[in-house]
Amino acid sequence: MAISRARIESVLQRPVVDLAYPYGDKTAAGPREFALAQAAGYKTAVTTRPGMIFPESAEHLMALPRFRSTATIRTHAFCRC
């Protein structure tokens, strides 16, 4: 993960601080991947598990749930804007 992050940062010429684990079932990313993401220097990481973010999510920044956004979802349906 650290090598991939450095490569992406090199191409983008800017810091990469957030990670989205590759899509899969709910077991595709677990404690091992969460620890690797943290060791690689990511500030947050989105899991393959669907869900919403709540204040308690701040305790699990390497294991945030993924919200699936599609073109048919209207912004006002899921946030206060």
CSV table of C-alpha atoms in Angstrom, one decimal:
chain,number,residue,atom,x,y,z
A,1,MET,CA,0.0,0.0,0.0
A,2,ALA,CA,2.8,2.4,0.8
A,3,ILE,CA,4.5,1.9,-2.6
A,4,SER,CA,1.2,2.3,-4.4
A,5,ARG,CA,0.4,5.5,-2.5
A,6,ALA,CA,3.8,6.9,-3.3
A,7,ARG,CA,3.4,6.1,-7.0
A,8,ILE,CA,-0.1,7.8,-7.1
A,9,GLU,CA,1.3,10.8,-5.3
A,10,SER,CA,4.1,11.0,-7.8
A,11,VAL,CA,1.8,11.0,-10.7
A,12,LEU,CA,-0.7,13.4,-9.2
A,13,GLN,CA,1.9,15.7,-7.6
A,14,ARG,CA,-0.1,16.0,-4.5
A,15,PRO,CA,-0.7,14.1,-1.3
A,16,VAL,CA,-3.0,11.1,-1.3
A,17,VAL,CA,-4.6,10.8,2.2
A,18,ASP,CA,-7.7,8.7,1.6
A,19,LEU,CA,-8.0,5.1,0.4
A,20,ALA,CA,-10.9,3.0,-1.0
A,21,TYR,CA,-10.3,-0.7,-0.5
A,22,PRO,CA,-11.0,-2.6,-3.7
A,23,TYR,CA,-14.6,-3.7,-4.0
A,24,GLY,CA,-15.6,-7.1,-2.8
A,25,ASP,CA,-17.6,-8.8,-0.1
A,26,LYS,CA,-17.6,-7.6,3.6
A,27,THR,CA,-14.6,-9.8,4.3
A,28,ALA,CA,-12.4,-8.3,1.5
A,29,ALA,CA,-10.9,-5.8,4.0
A,30,GLY,CA,-10.2,-6.6,7.6
A,31,PRO,CA,-7.9,-5.9,10.5
A,32,ARG,CA,-4.8,-6.7,8.5
A,33,GLU,CA,-5.7,-4.2,5.7
A,34,PHE,CA,-6.8,-1.6,8.2
A,35,ALA,CA,-3.3,-1.8,9.9
A,36,LEU,CA,-1.5,-1.7,6.5
A,37,ALA,CA,-3.5,1.4,5.5
A,38,GLN,CA,-2.6,3.2,8.7
A,39,ALA,CA,1.0,2.2,8.4
A,40,ALA,CA,1.1,3.5,4.9
A,41,GLY,CA,0.0,6.9,6.2
A,42,TYR,CA,-3.6,7.2,5.0
A,43,LYS,CA,-5.8,9.4,7.2
A,44,THR,CA,-9.0,7.5,6.2
A,45,ALA,CA,-10.0,4.4,4.4
A,46,VAL,CA,-13.4,3.3,3.0
A,47,THR,CA,-14.3,-0.4,3.4
A,48,THR,CA,-16.3,-2.6,1.1
A,49,ARG,CA,-19.1,-2.6,3.7
A,50,PRO,CA,-22.1,-0.5,2.9
A,51,GLY,CA,-23.3,2.1,5.4
A,52,MET,CA,-23.4,5.7,6.6
A,53,ILE,CA,-20.9,7.6,8.6
A,54,PHE,CA,-21.8,8.6,12.2
A,55,PRO,CA,-19.8,10.4,14.9
A,56,GLU,CA,-18.7,7.0,16.2
A,57,SER,CA,-17.0,6.4,12.9
A,58,ALA,CA,-14.2,8.7,14.0
A,59,GLU,CA,-12.9,5.8,16.1
A,60,HIS,CA,-12.5,3.6,13.0
A,61,LEU,CA,-11.0,5.9,10.3
A,62,MET,CA,-9.3,2.9,8.6
A,63,ALA,CA,-12.6,1.0,8.4
A,64,LEU,CA,-15.3,3.5,7.3
A,65,PRO,CA,-18.4,2.2,5.6
A,66,ARG,CA,-18.9,2.8,1.9
A,67,PHE,CA,-21.8,4.8,0.6
A,68,ARG,CA,-22.7,3.9,-2.9
A,69,SER,CA,-23.4,7.0,-4.9
A,70,THR,CA,-25.0,6.8,-8.3
A,71,ALA,CA,-26.1,9.3,-10.9
A,72,THR,CA,-29.7,8.7,-9.8
A,73,ILE,CA,-29.1,9.7,-6.2
A,74,ARG,CA,-30.0,13.3,-5.5
A,75,THR,CA,-27.6,15.2,-3.1
A,76,HIS,CA,-30.5,16.3,-0.8
A,77,ALA,CA,-31.4,12.7,-0.3
A,78,PHE,CA,-28.4,11.9,1.9
A,79,CYS,CA,-27.0,15.2,3.2
A,80,ARG,CA,-28.0,18.6,4.6
A,81,CYS,CA,-26.8,21.1,2.0
